[in-house]
Structures are given as structure tokens and as C-alpha cells.
Amino acid sequence: MRTKKQTTILFLAVTLLCVVGRASEAKDTGRQDAKPNVLFIAIDDLNDWTGTLKGNPQAKTPHMDKLASKGMVFTNAHCAAPACGPSRSAIMSGIRPSTSGNYVNRNSLTKNPILNNSVLLPEFFQQNGYYVCGSGKLFHGNHFKTEVKGRGFDDYYPSKTQDQFPWETRLSSPRPLNGIKKGMSRYADWGPYHPDVTLEDTNCGKTAKWAAETLLGGELKEPFFLGAGIFQPHLPNYAPQEYFDRFPLDEIELPEGYLENDMEDVPKASSKQRHIAWLKTIRAAGQWKPAIQAYLASTAMTDDLIGQIVGALEKSKYADNTIIVLWSDHGFQLGEKERWAKYSLWERATRVNFVWVAPGVTKPGSTCAKPVNLLDIYPTLASLTGCEPPEGQLEGNDLTVLFEDPEASWDKTSLTVFGFKNYGIRSERYRYIVYADGSEELYDHKKDKWEWHNLANRPEYAEIKEKMRKGIPAHHEPPGN
Ligand SMILES: [Ca+2]
Ligand SMILES: [Ca+2]
């Protein structure tokens, strides 16, 4: 039997323990509240025709350039796969296409057990106490609407199962605007919307408006992860007239990287990847320059939308505690290597825009030329937010060492996978491509930035090829559903 005094002491001790427990809980919560927010901006099919990557001097991207000046630009960043679906699956899972078997757009995300059992990036943040919201194209369209269905999101605009259509059909009829009736997909169209259409009328405009208003509203539960995916400059390149007016047709130049007969020293295996011979049709229709004009116009429109989103963040109360990562899912060829497409392992299709602004971490105006990959987004965000990454899942690298020092020792190469056993490997200086049949390409970017001269068969490069081959993954997962 306890005495009254003993009972009182016990009661006091238990009370004290509870108070201490609650205080420590509050402290934990306090730490969690202090975690940085994440603004995750995705752009579709934007190659290096931007002010920072300098792939085309005619490009006008002042807002992205301004954003880049506030943090770090990776000038040698590449996609994990040169197609929307597998590129985004790799970003969202942190798993290489060659590990998951998710290689092309038609491959499912949720029917793939490796991807389906992974912790997808939005889920990762949700599990770590973040409020997760988004709009626009973050996952590949079909993957989101019919497969992911808002998994990991607390809120999605317009809804978790109703993704935005890539463009507003009502505003762009009758189609095709480019007049090409045969030989192209219905997506391969371009031209200005009706003259009275404004940026806000477009679906990309609605995504940006939602993101800007959500940030300015100041009522987000923190920490938050907010994703905004802009569909442009993915085809069809429709934009309000004012964007076309910024690029007069008679001033449009053909791509500097285009070379007649460039394909003569390229192995035939490259054409076994999804080959789209649209360039011939475009040239025959006299549409090459109008199509370039439209890509530049759509890119300028995208840039204005980025300006809206980032501008809203800057004016909001979250400005000082929000990490921004901006990425494009892969590049695009506008005639180079005889292609009007992505779907290749060459620089123009693999190189991406990759900008990071992490308050107190990245240094304003810094650039880094080390080879990095979109696969690095997941581990880098985990590192910056102090959230423990899912065990054994992530295959990318933590980039924070390069934020500290862009010249830090970095022995890694950047891998792009397209189709079973086709690999593009980029080092600081070289690009090495090896196809499933063993045929190869090697380019020296120090002397040949447009990849015109395939050096793979020259014996003096044997050692370099051997080194580059170390970037080939050990495992090649057969293609999934
Ligand atoms: Ca894409
Ligand atoms: Ca060539």
C-alpha cells in the first residue's frame, strides 16, 4: 500500500514526465515546422534553348534567367530517359529506367511492381509531414489520370483525378493550324490562338494562376510541397498571338546544330528507337521556320508563367524558407540529326534545364558543369529537407556537395536510358552512346558541341570509351507492361 505522500510524489512524477514528453514533442514539431517548403516546377519538352543554357541565341527566357541568377544552374544536366513517361517515373521514384523496366511512354507506372511499390516523391513528403499539393503535368499525363490518381497529394487542381488537358482545344480550332493534314500526329501542330485569347485562358495559364494564388493566399499548411507542371513547349505549340509577335518569322534562324548529312557516321541502331520522320514532312510543307517560331513562342509563354509562379513566391511569406527546383523532363530536336522529336540519346534530347534555389545553401549566380541527372532530384530534396530517404530505393546522387562547391571532386557520369539496353552516358567532356546491338557513338564536347563527328571507331579513343562504359548499369530490367 502506498502512503498518501508516496501517491502524491508518484502523481507529480508522472505529471512531470507527461509535461516533459509534451515539451519534447512540441520541440520535435517545432523542428518539423522549420523544415523548408518545396516549390517543384516542371516544364515539358524544353531543350537548351534558354538564356542560361545558350542552345539558341534567339530564345527569350528572362524569368528563368532571373531565377537562375538567384541559385545554381547545372549546365550539364540530363534526363534519365528522353520521353515524358519514363523520365517522370524516374524523377518521382528515384529509380533508373534500367532498374524498373519503365523505358517508354506506353509502359505503365502502377502495373510495374518496382515502381508501384516505391515511395513516390509526393508520398515521401506526405509521409514526412508535408502538405502536398499540385497542378498540371507532374507525372506523365496517363500515369496521373488513370494510374497514380492523386496518390501522395492532399490537394490537386482541378482535382486528383482530373488533370488539365495539355492545351485548351476550344481556343485552337479549326485544327491543324499549321495546315499539314498528312504525315503528322494530331499533336504536331502549332500556331497562335485566336487573337482575343489571353494567357489566363490557356490551361498552362490556369496552372500558373492556381500556383501563384495558392502561394500568395498565405494559408498553406507548412511545411508544404507544391508542384506546378507546365505542358509547354510540348507540342502542340499553341500560344497567344503576342508570343508569336516576339519572334518575327523573317528573323527566325534554322538550328545552329543542324548539319546536312550528319547521319552518315551514326549507327543504324539509332533509328530503331522511336524514329519520327516529321522533319521531312515539315520541310516539304515549308513549315520549318514557322515551327521553330512556335517553339520559341511557347517557350516564351512558359517563361512568363514561371515568372508568375516565382514572382508570387517572392512576394509571399514563404519566400525565405522555400527551396525551388525547376526542371524540364528532357530536351527536343528541332531538325538536328534529321529529327523533329525527342526520343534519342543525343545531347539535344537529353540535356535539360535544372535550376536550384535553396535559401542559405545555394549561392546566387553559381553554375556547375559536372554531369548530373534528374534522378538526383529526389535524394537532393531529401537531403535539403532533412527527411530520411526510403531505404534502398534511390539511385541518384545528393547534389548538395556541388551546391557547396561546384568544382568538388565528382567522378560520376550522367546516364540516359531509352529502350532496353540503349544507353547514353555523359561525362564532363564526352558523350558515349551504346545501343543494344553493341554499336557505338562517341563525341568530344570540347571540340564538337553539336555532336557532328562520331569518334567511336577511332582506335585512339579506345581508352576513353572503356572509361565511359563504366557508366553502363550492371542490371538491365526487361521492359515492363
Ligand atoms: Ca516531355
Ligand atoms: Ca555526323
CSV table of C-alpha atoms and ligand atoms in Angstrom, one decimal:
chain,number,residue,atom,x,y,z
A,1,MET,CA,0.0,0.0,0.0
A,2,ARG,CA,1.3,3.5,-0.9
A,3,THR,CA,1.1,6.3,1.6
A,4,LYS,CA,-0.7,9.5,0.6
A,5,LYS,CA,2.7,11.2,0.3
A,6,GLN,CA,4.1,8.4,-2.0
A,7,THR,CA,1.0,8.6,-4.2
A,8,THR,CA,1.4,12.4,-4.4
A,9,ILE,CA,5.1,12.0,-5.4
A,10,LEU,CA,4.2,9.4,-8.0
A,11,PHE,CA,1.4,11.6,-9.3
A,12,LEU,CA,3.9,14.6,-9.5
A,13,ALA,CA,6.5,12.4,-11.2
A,14,VAL,CA,4.0,11.1,-13.8
A,15,THR,CA,2.7,14.6,-14.4
A,16,LEU,CA,6.3,15.9,-14.9
A,17,LEU,CA,7.1,13.1,-17.3
A,18,CYS,CA,4.0,14.0,-19.3
A,19,VAL,CA,4.9,17.7,-19.4
A,20,VAL,CA,8.5,16.9,-20.4
A,21,GLY,CA,7.2,14.5,-23.0
A,22,ARG,CA,4.8,17.1,-24.4
A,23,ALA,CA,7.6,19.7,-24.4
A,24,SER,CA,9.9,17.4,-26.3
A,25,GLU,CA,7.0,16.6,-28.7
A,26,ALA,CA,6.5,20.3,-29.2
A,27,LYS,CA,10.2,20.7,-29.8
A,28,ASP,CA,10.1,18.0,-32.4
A,29,THR,CA,7.1,19.6,-34.0
A,30,GLY,CA,8.9,22.9,-33.9
A,31,ARG,CA,11.8,21.3,-35.7
A,32,GLN,CA,9.4,19.8,-38.3
A,33,ASP,CA,7.7,23.2,-38.8
A,34,ALA,CA,11.0,24.7,-39.5
A,35,LYS,CA,11.6,22.3,-42.4
A,36,PRO,CA,11.9,24.2,-45.7
A,37,ASN,CA,9.0,24.1,-48.1
A,38,VAL,CA,9.5,22.9,-51.7
A,39,LEU,CA,8.3,24.6,-54.9
A,40,PHE,CA,8.7,22.0,-57.6
A,41,ILE,CA,8.4,23.4,-61.2
A,42,ALA,CA,8.2,21.0,-64.1
A,43,ILE,CA,8.5,22.1,-67.8
A,44,ASP,CA,7.6,19.7,-70.6
A,45,ASP,CA,10.0,19.1,-73.6
A,46,LEU,CA,12.1,22.3,-73.0
A,47,ASN,CA,15.5,21.8,-74.5
A,48,ASP,CA,18.6,24.0,-74.0
A,49,TRP,CA,17.0,26.9,-76.0
A,50,THR,CA,17.1,29.1,-72.9
A,51,GLY,CA,19.2,32.1,-71.7
A,52,THR,CA,21.2,30.1,-69.3
A,53,LEU,CA,21.9,27.0,-71.4
A,54,LYS,CA,22.5,29.1,-74.6
A,55,GLY,CA,21.4,26.5,-77.1
A,56,ASN,CA,19.8,29.2,-79.3
A,57,PRO,CA,20.6,32.9,-79.1
A,58,GLN,CA,17.0,33.7,-80.3
A,59,ALA,CA,15.4,32.2,-77.2
A,60,LYS,CA,13.9,34.7,-74.8
A,61,THR,CA,13.6,33.4,-71.2
A,62,PRO,CA,14.2,36.4,-68.9
A,63,HIS,CA,12.2,34.9,-65.9
A,64,MET,CA,14.1,31.6,-65.9
A,65,ASP,CA,17.3,33.5,-66.3
A,66,LYS,CA,16.5,35.7,-63.3
A,67,LEU,CA,15.6,32.6,-61.3
A,68,ALA,CA,18.9,31.0,-62.3
A,69,SER,CA,20.8,34.1,-61.1
A,70,LYS,CA,19.4,33.5,-57.6
A,71,GLY,CA,20.8,30.0,-57.2
A,72,MET,CA,22.7,27.3,-59.1
A,73,VAL,CA,22.3,26.3,-62.7
A,74,PHE,CA,23.5,22.9,-63.8
A,75,THR,CA,24.8,23.3,-67.3
A,76,ASN,CA,25.5,19.6,-67.9
A,77,ALA,CA,22.2,18.0,-66.6
A,78,HIS,CA,20.5,15.2,-68.4
A,79,CYS,CA,17.2,13.3,-68.2
A,80,ALA,CA,17.0,9.6,-67.1
A,81,ALA,CA,15.0,8.9,-70.2
A,82,PRO,CA,14.2,11.2,-73.3
A,83,ALA,CA,10.4,10.7,-73.1
A,84,CYS,CA,7.8,12.2,-70.7
A,85,GLY,CA,6.7,8.9,-69.1
A,86,PRO,CA,9.9,7.2,-68.1
A,87,SER,CA,11.7,10.5,-67.4
A,88,ARG,CA,9.0,11.5,-64.9
A,89,SER,CA,8.7,7.9,-63.4
A,90,ALA,CA,12.4,8.1,-62.7
A,91,ILE,CA,12.2,11.5,-61.1
A,92,MET,CA,9.2,10.6,-58.9
A,93,SER,CA,10.6,7.2,-57.8
A,94,GLY,CA,14.4,7.9,-57.9
A,95,ILE,CA,14.8,4.6,-59.8
A,96,ARG,CA,16.6,4.3,-63.1
A,97,PRO,CA,14.6,3.1,-66.1
A,98,SER,CA,17.1,0.2,-66.5
A,99,THR,CA,16.3,-0.9,-62.9
A,100,SER,CA,12.5,-0.5,-63.2
A,101,GLY,CA,11.9,-1.6,-66.8
A,102,ASN,CA,9.9,1.6,-67.4
A,103,TYR,CA,11.5,2.7,-70.7
A,104,VAL,CA,8.9,4.3,-73.0
A,105,ASN,CA,5.7,6.3,-72.7
A,106,ARG,CA,3.4,3.3,-73.1
A,107,ASN,CA,5.0,1.5,-70.1
A,108,SER,CA,2.7,1.6,-67.1
A,109,LEU,CA,3.8,3.0,-63.8
A,110,THR,CA,1.4,1.3,-61.4
A,111,LYS,CA,1.5,-2.1,-63.2
A,112,ASN,CA,5.2,-2.1,-62.8
A,113,PRO,CA,5.8,-3.7,-59.3
A,114,ILE,CA,9.1,-2.0,-58.8
A,115,LEU,CA,7.7,1.5,-59.3
A,116,ASN,CA,4.3,0.7,-57.7
A,117,ASN,CA,6.0,-0.5,-54.5
A,118,SER,CA,8.3,2.5,-54.4
A,119,VAL,CA,7.6,5.6,-52.3
A,120,LEU,CA,6.8,8.2,-54.9
A,121,LEU,CA,8.1,11.7,-54.2
A,122,PRO,CA,4.8,13.3,-53.3
A,123,GLU,CA,4.1,10.3,-50.9
A,124,PHE,CA,7.6,10.7,-49.5
A,125,PHE,CA,6.8,14.3,-48.5
A,126,GLN,CA,3.4,13.4,-47.3
A,127,GLN,CA,4.8,10.7,-45.1
A,128,ASN,CA,7.3,13.2,-43.7
A,129,GLY,CA,4.5,15.5,-42.5
A,130,TYR,CA,4.4,17.8,-45.5
A,131,TYR,CA,1.2,19.2,-47.0
A,132,VAL,CA,1.4,18.1,-50.7
A,133,CYS,CA,-0.4,19.9,-53.5
A,134,GLY,CA,0.0,20.3,-57.2
A,135,SER,CA,-1.4,21.1,-60.6
A,136,GLY,CA,-0.6,20.5,-64.3
A,137,LYS,CA,1.8,17.9,-65.7
A,138,LEU,CA,3.9,16.5,-62.9
A,139,PHE,CA,3.6,12.8,-63.8
A,140,HIS,CA,3.1,11.7,-67.4
A,141,GLY,CA,-0.5,12.5,-68.3
A,142,ASN,CA,-1.9,9.0,-68.5
A,143,HIS,CA,0.1,7.9,-65.5
A,144,PHE,CA,-1.6,10.6,-63.3
A,145,LYS,CA,-5.1,10.4,-64.6
A,146,THR,CA,-5.6,6.6,-64.8
A,147,GLU,CA,-2.9,5.2,-62.6
A,148,VAL,CA,-1.5,7.5,-59.8
A,149,LYS,CA,-4.8,9.2,-59.3
A,150,GLY,CA,-3.5,11.8,-56.9
A,151,ARG,CA,-1.5,9.3,-54.8
A,152,GLY,CA,0.5,11.3,-52.3
A,153,PHE,CA,-1.3,14.5,-52.8
A,154,ASP,CA,-3.5,16.3,-50.3
A,155,ASP,CA,-4.9,18.5,-53.0
A,156,TYR,CA,-4.6,18.8,-56.8
A,157,TYR,CA,-6.0,21.4,-59.1
A,158,PRO,CA,-8.5,21.0,-60.6
A,159,SER,CA,-8.9,17.6,-58.9
A,160,LYS,CA,-6.9,14.4,-58.1
A,161,THR,CA,-8.4,12.5,-61.0
A,162,GLN,CA,-8.9,15.4,-63.4
A,163,ASP,CA,-5.6,16.5,-64.7
A,164,GLN,CA,-5.5,19.5,-67.1
A,165,PHE,CA,-5.6,18.8,-70.8
A,166,PRO,CA,-2.3,19.8,-72.4
A,167,TRP,CA,-4.0,22.6,-74.3
A,168,GLU,CA,-7.3,24.3,-74.5
A,169,THR,CA,-8.9,22.8,-77.6
A,170,ARG,CA,-11.7,25.3,-77.6
A,171,LEU,CA,-9.2,28.0,-78.2
A,172,SER,CA,-7.4,26.5,-81.1
A,173,SER,CA,-9.9,25.4,-83.8
A,174,PRO,CA,-10.2,24.5,-86.5
A,175,ARG,CA,-7.1,22.4,-86.4
A,176,PRO,CA,-4.5,21.8,-87.7
A,177,LEU,CA,-3.4,25.4,-87.6
A,178,ASN,CA,-0.2,24.6,-89.5
A,179,GLY,CA,-2.1,23.3,-92.5
A,180,ILE,CA,-0.3,19.9,-92.5
A,181,LYS,CA,-3.0,17.4,-93.0
A,182,LYS,CA,-1.0,14.2,-93.6
A,183,GLY,CA,2.1,12.5,-92.1
A,184,MET,CA,2.0,14.1,-88.6
A,185,SER,CA,0.3,13.3,-85.3
A,186,ARG,CA,-2.6,15.4,-84.3
A,187,TYR,CA,-0.3,16.8,-81.5
A,188,ALA,CA,2.2,18.0,-84.1
A,189,ASP,CA,0.6,21.3,-84.7
A,190,TRP,CA,1.5,25.0,-84.0
A,191,GLY,CA,0.2,28.5,-84.4
A,192,PRO,CA,-1.3,31.4,-82.4
A,193,TYR,CA,-4.6,31.0,-80.6
A,194,HIS,CA,-7.5,33.3,-81.6
A,195,PRO,CA,-6.4,36.9,-81.2
A,196,ASP,CA,-8.6,37.5,-78.1
A,197,VAL,CA,-7.2,34.6,-76.1
A,198,THR,CA,-5.1,35.7,-73.2
A,199,LEU,CA,-2.6,33.7,-71.2
A,200,GLU,CA,-5.1,33.1,-68.4
A,201,ASP,CA,-7.5,31.4,-70.8
A,202,THR,CA,-4.9,28.6,-71.5
A,203,ASN,CA,-4.7,25.5,-69.3
A,204,CYS,CA,-1.0,26.2,-68.6
A,205,GLY,CA,-2.1,29.7,-67.6
A,206,LYS,CA,-4.6,28.2,-65.2
A,207,THR,CA,-2.0,26.0,-63.5
A,208,ALA,CA,0.3,29.0,-63.0
A,209,LYS,CA,-2.6,31.1,-61.7
A,210,TRP,CA,-3.5,28.4,-59.3
A,211,ALA,CA,0.1,28.1,-58.0
A,212,ALA,CA,0.5,31.9,-57.8
A,213,GLU,CA,-2.8,32.4,-55.9
A,214,THR,CA,-2.1,29.5,-53.6
A,215,LEU,CA,1.3,30.9,-52.6
A,216,LEU,CA,0.0,34.5,-52.3
A,217,GLY,CA,-3.0,33.3,-50.3
A,218,GLY,CA,-0.7,32.6,-47.4
A,219,GLU,CA,-2.8,29.8,-46.0
A,220,LEU,CA,-0.8,26.8,-46.9
A,221,LYS,CA,0.0,24.4,-44.1
A,222,GLU,CA,3.7,24.3,-43.6
A,223,PRO,CA,5.9,22.6,-44.5
A,224,PHE,CA,4.5,22.2,-47.9
A,225,PHE,CA,5.5,20.7,-51.3
A,226,LEU,CA,3.8,22.5,-54.1
A,227,GLY,CA,4.2,21.1,-57.7
A,228,ALA,CA,3.3,23.1,-60.8
A,229,GLY,CA,3.7,21.4,-64.2
A,230,ILE,CA,3.7,23.5,-67.4
A,231,PHE,CA,2.8,21.5,-70.5
A,232,GLN,CA,4.5,23.8,-73.0
A,233,PRO,CA,6.7,23.8,-75.1
A,234,HIS,CA,5.4,20.3,-75.6
A,235,LEU,CA,3.5,20.0,-78.9
A,236,PRO,CA,1.1,21.3,-80.0
A,237,ASN,CA,2.8,24.7,-79.7
A,238,TYR,CA,-0.2,27.0,-79.3
A,239,ALA,CA,0.3,30.3,-77.6
A,240,PRO,CA,-1.4,33.7,-77.6
A,241,GLN,CA,-0.6,35.9,-80.6
A,242,GLU,CA,1.6,38.2,-78.6
A,243,TYR,CA,4.2,35.5,-78.1
A,244,PHE,CA,4.4,34.8,-81.8
A,245,ASP,CA,4.9,38.6,-82.4
A,246,ARG,CA,8.0,38.5,-80.3
A,247,PHE,CA,9.7,36.2,-82.9
A,248,PRO,CA,9.1,37.7,-86.4
A,249,LEU,CA,9.1,34.9,-88.9
A,250,ASP,CA,11.6,36.6,-91.2
A,251,GLU,CA,14.1,36.7,-88.4
A,252,ILE,CA,14.0,33.0,-87.5
A,253,GLU,CA,17.2,31.1,-88.0
A,254,LEU,CA,17.5,27.4,-88.6
A,255,PRO,CA,19.1,25.4,-85.7
A,256,GLU,CA,22.8,26.0,-85.5
A,257,GLY,CA,23.3,22.3,-84.6
A,258,TYR,CA,21.7,21.2,-87.9
A,259,LEU,CA,24.2,19.6,-90.4
A,260,GLU,CA,23.3,18.2,-93.7
A,261,ASN,CA,24.5,14.5,-93.9
A,262,ASP,CA,25.1,14.5,-90.2
A,263,MET,CA,23.7,10.9,-90.0
A,264,GLU,CA,26.3,9.4,-92.3
A,265,ASP,CA,28.5,8.4,-89.3
A,266,VAL,CA,25.7,7.3,-87.0
A,267,PRO,CA,24.9,3.6,-86.5
A,268,LYS,CA,21.6,2.4,-87.9
A,269,ALA,CA,20.6,1.2,-84.4
A,270,SER,CA,19.6,4.8,-83.6
A,271,SER,CA,16.7,4.6,-86.0
A,272,LYS,CA,15.3,1.6,-84.1
A,273,GLN,CA,14.4,3.9,-81.3
A,274,ARG,CA,11.2,5.5,-81.9
A,275,HIS,CA,12.1,7.3,-85.1
A,276,ILE,CA,9.8,10.2,-86.3
A,277,ALA,CA,10.5,11.4,-89.8
A,278,TRP,CA,8.4,14.5,-89.2
A,279,LEU,CA,11.2,16.8,-90.3
A,280,LYS,CA,10.8,15.8,-94.0
A,281,THR,CA,7.1,16.5,-93.8
A,282,ILE,CA,7.7,19.8,-92.1
A,283,ARG,CA,10.3,20.9,-94.7
A,284,ALA,CA,8.1,19.8,-97.6
A,285,ALA,CA,5.3,21.9,-96.2
A,286,GLY,CA,7.5,25.0,-95.8
A,287,GLN,CA,6.9,24.9,-92.1
A,288,TRP,CA,10.4,24.5,-90.6
A,289,LYS,CA,10.8,28.2,-89.6
A,290,PRO,CA,7.1,28.6,-88.5
A,291,ALA,CA,7.6,25.5,-86.3
A,292,ILE,CA,10.8,27.0,-84.8
A,293,GLN,CA,8.9,30.3,-84.3
A,294,ALA,CA,6.2,28.4,-82.5
A,295,TYR,CA,8.6,26.5,-80.2
A,296,LEU,CA,10.3,29.8,-79.3
A,297,ALA,CA,6.9,31.4,-78.7
A,298,SER,CA,5.7,28.6,-76.5
A,299,THR,CA,8.9,28.7,-74.6
A,300,ALA,CA,8.5,32.5,-74.0
A,301,MET,CA,4.9,31.8,-72.8
A,302,THR,CA,6.2,29.2,-70.4
A,303,ASP,CA,8.8,31.6,-69.2
A,304,ASP,CA,6.2,34.2,-68.4
A,305,LEU,CA,4.2,31.6,-66.4
A,306,ILE,CA,7.4,30.6,-64.5
A,307,GLY,CA,7.7,34.4,-63.8
A,308,GLN,CA,4.2,34.5,-62.4
A,309,ILE,CA,4.8,31.5,-60.1
A,310,VAL,CA,8.2,32.5,-58.8
A,311,GLY,CA,7.2,36.2,-58.5
A,312,ALA,CA,4.3,35.1,-56.3
A,313,LEU,CA,6.6,33.0,-54.1
A,314,GLU,CA,8.9,36.0,-53.7
A,315,LYS,CA,6.0,38.2,-52.6
A,316,SER,CA,4.7,35.6,-50.2
A,317,LYS,CA,5.6,34.9,-46.6
A,318,TYR,CA,7.2,31.7,-47.7
A,319,ALA,CA,10.0,33.3,-49.8
A,320,ASP,CA,12.8,32.8,-47.3
A,321,ASN,CA,12.0,29.2,-46.4
A,322,THR,CA,11.2,27.6,-49.7
A,323,ILE,CA,13.5,25.5,-51.9
A,324,ILE,CA,12.9,26.0,-55.6
A,325,VAL,CA,13.8,23.2,-58.1
A,326,LEU,CA,13.0,23.8,-61.7
A,327,TRP,CA,13.5,21.1,-64.3
A,328,SER,CA,12.5,20.2,-67.8
A,329,ASP,CA,11.8,16.5,-68.4
A,330,HIS,CA,14.1,16.1,-71.4
A,331,GLY,CA,15.1,18.1,-74.5
A,332,PHE,CA,13.9,18.3,-78.1
A,333,GLN,CA,15.4,18.2,-81.6
A,334,LEU,CA,14.1,20.8,-84.0
A,335,GLY,CA,15.8,19.4,-87.0
A,336,GLU,CA,19.2,18.3,-85.6
A,337,LYS,CA,20.1,14.8,-86.7
A,338,GLU,CA,17.2,14.9,-89.1
A,339,ARG,CA,14.7,14.7,-86.4
A,340,TRP,CA,11.7,16.7,-85.1
A,341,ALA,CA,11.4,14.8,-81.9
A,342,LYS,CA,12.8,13.8,-78.5
A,343,TYR,CA,13.3,10.0,-78.2
A,344,SER,CA,17.1,9.9,-78.8
A,345,LEU,CA,20.3,9.6,-76.8
A,346,TRP,CA,21.9,12.8,-78.3
A,347,GLU,CA,22.6,16.0,-76.4
A,348,ARG,CA,19.7,18.0,-77.8
A,349,ALA,CA,17.2,15.4,-76.5
A,350,THR,CA,18.9,14.6,-73.1
A,351,ARG,CA,20.1,18.0,-71.9
A,352,VAL,CA,17.7,19.6,-69.5
A,353,ASN,CA,17.1,22.9,-67.6
A,354,PHE,CA,18.0,22.2,-64.0
A,355,VAL,CA,17.9,25.1,-61.6
A,356,TRP,CA,18.1,25.1,-57.8
A,357,VAL,CA,17.5,27.9,-55.3
A,358,ALA,CA,17.9,26.7,-51.7
A,359,PRO,CA,17.9,29.6,-49.3
A,360,GLY,CA,21.1,29.7,-47.3
A,361,VAL,CA,22.6,26.8,-49.3
A,362,THR,CA,23.0,27.7,-53.0
A,363,LYS,CA,25.0,30.7,-53.9
A,364,PRO,CA,23.4,33.3,-56.2
A,365,GLY,CA,24.7,33.2,-59.7
A,366,SER,CA,26.5,29.9,-59.4
A,367,THR,CA,26.8,27.4,-62.2
A,368,CYS,CA,28.1,23.8,-62.2
A,369,ALA,CA,29.3,21.8,-65.2
A,370,LYS,CA,29.6,18.4,-63.6
A,371,PRO,CA,27.4,15.7,-65.2
A,372,VAL,CA,24.2,15.4,-63.1
A,373,ASN,CA,20.8,13.8,-63.7
A,374,LEU,CA,17.1,14.4,-63.0
A,375,LEU,CA,17.4,11.2,-60.9
A,376,ASP,CA,19.3,13.3,-58.4
A,377,ILE,CA,16.2,15.5,-57.6
A,378,TYR,CA,14.7,13.0,-55.0
A,379,PRO,CA,17.9,12.4,-53.0
A,380,THR,CA,18.8,16.1,-53.1
A,381,LEU,CA,15.4,17.2,-51.8
A,382,ALA,CA,15.6,14.5,-49.1
A,383,SER,CA,19.0,15.9,-48.1
A,384,LEU,CA,18.0,19.6,-48.1
A,385,THR,CA,14.8,18.9,-46.1
A,386,GLY,CA,16.4,16.5,-43.7
A,387,CYS,CA,13.9,13.8,-44.4
A,388,GLU,CA,15.3,10.2,-44.3
A,389,PRO,CA,15.2,8.8,-47.8
A,390,PRO,CA,13.3,5.4,-48.3
A,391,GLU,CA,15.8,2.6,-47.7
A,392,GLY,CA,17.5,1.1,-50.7
A,393,GLN,CA,15.3,2.9,-53.2
A,394,LEU,CA,17.1,5.9,-54.6
A,395,GLU,CA,19.7,5.6,-57.3
A,396,GLY,CA,20.6,9.2,-57.9
A,397,ASN,CA,23.1,11.4,-56.2
A,398,ASP,CA,22.8,14.0,-53.5
A,399,LEU,CA,23.8,17.3,-55.2
A,400,THR,CA,24.3,19.3,-52.0
A,401,VAL,CA,28.1,18.7,-52.2
A,402,LEU,CA,28.0,20.6,-55.5
A,403,PHE,CA,25.9,23.4,-54.1
A,404,GLU,CA,28.8,23.9,-51.6
A,405,ASP,CA,31.5,23.7,-54.2
A,406,PRO,CA,30.7,23.4,-57.9
A,407,GLU,CA,34.2,22.2,-58.5
A,408,ALA,CA,34.0,19.5,-55.9
A,409,SER,CA,35.5,16.1,-56.8
A,410,TRP,CA,32.8,14.3,-58.8
A,411,ASP,CA,33.7,11.1,-60.5
A,412,LYS,CA,30.2,10.4,-61.7
A,413,THR,CA,28.7,10.3,-65.2
A,414,SER,CA,25.1,11.0,-66.1
A,415,LEU,CA,23.1,8.2,-67.6
A,416,THR,CA,20.2,8.4,-70.1
A,417,VAL,CA,18.3,5.2,-70.9
A,418,PHE,CA,16.0,4.8,-73.9
A,419,GLY,CA,14.6,1.3,-74.6
A,420,PHE,CA,16.1,-1.9,-73.4
A,421,LYS,CA,19.9,-1.7,-73.3
A,422,ASN,CA,20.3,1.6,-75.1
A,423,TYR,CA,22.5,3.9,-73.1
A,424,GLY,CA,23.7,7.5,-73.4
A,425,ILE,CA,26.5,8.4,-71.0
A,426,ARG,CA,27.7,11.9,-70.4
A,427,SER,CA,30.9,12.9,-68.7
A,428,GLU,CA,32.2,16.4,-68.3
A,429,ARG,CA,33.7,16.2,-71.7
A,430,TYR,CA,32.4,13.3,-73.7
A,431,ARG,CA,29.1,11.7,-74.7
A,432,TYR,CA,29.2,7.9,-75.3
A,433,ILE,CA,26.2,6.0,-76.7
A,434,VAL,CA,25.9,2.3,-76.9
A,435,TYR,CA,22.9,0.6,-78.4
A,436,ALA,CA,21.5,-2.9,-77.6
A,437,ASP,CA,23.3,-4.3,-80.7
A,438,GLY,CA,26.7,-3.1,-79.5
A,439,SER,CA,27.1,-0.2,-82.0
A,440,GLU,CA,28.5,3.0,-80.6
A,441,GLU,CA,29.0,6.7,-80.8
A,442,LEU,CA,31.4,9.0,-79.1
A,443,TYR,CA,31.5,12.8,-79.2
A,444,ASP,CA,34.0,15.2,-77.7
A,445,HIS,CA,32.1,18.2,-76.5
A,446,LYS,CA,35.3,20.2,-76.0
A,447,LYS,CA,35.6,20.3,-79.8
A,448,ASP,CA,32.2,19.3,-81.1
A,449,LYS,CA,29.3,20.7,-79.2
A,450,TRP,CA,26.8,19.7,-81.8
A,451,GLU,CA,27.9,16.1,-81.9
A,452,TRP,CA,28.6,16.0,-85.6
A,453,HIS,CA,31.7,13.8,-85.6
A,454,ASN,CA,31.4,10.3,-84.3
A,455,LEU,CA,34.8,9.2,-82.9
A,456,ALA,CA,33.7,5.8,-81.7
A,457,ASN,CA,35.6,3.8,-84.4
A,458,ARG,CA,38.9,5.6,-84.0
A,459,PRO,CA,41.4,3.5,-82.1
A,460,GLU,CA,42.9,6.4,-80.2
A,461,TYR,CA,39.6,6.7,-78.3
A,462,ALA,CA,39.5,3.1,-77.0
A,463,GLU,CA,40.6,4.1,-73.5
A,464,ILE,CA,38.1,6.9,-73.2
A,465,LYS,CA,35.3,4.5,-74.4
A,466,GLU,CA,36.4,2.0,-71.8
A,467,LYS,CA,36.2,4.6,-69.1
A,468,MET,CA,32.7,5.7,-70.3
A,469,ARG,CA,31.5,2.2,-70.3
A,470,LYS,CA,31.8,2.1,-66.6
A,471,GLY,CA,28.5,4.2,-66.6
A,472,ILE,CA,26.6,1.3,-68.1
A,473,PRO,CA,24.3,-0.1,-65.4
A,474,ALA,CA,25.0,-3.6,-64.2
A,475,HIS,CA,21.4,-4.6,-64.3
A,476,HIS,CA,19.1,-4.4,-67.4
A,477,GLU,CA,15.5,-5.0,-66.3
A,478,PRO,CA,13.3,-6.3,-69.2
A,479,PRO,CA,10.6,-3.9,-70.4
A,480,GLY,CA,7.5,-3.8,-68.2
A,481,ASN,CA,3.9,-3.6,-69.3
B,1,CA,CA,8.1,15.7,-72.0
B,2,CA,CA,27.7,13.2,-88.0
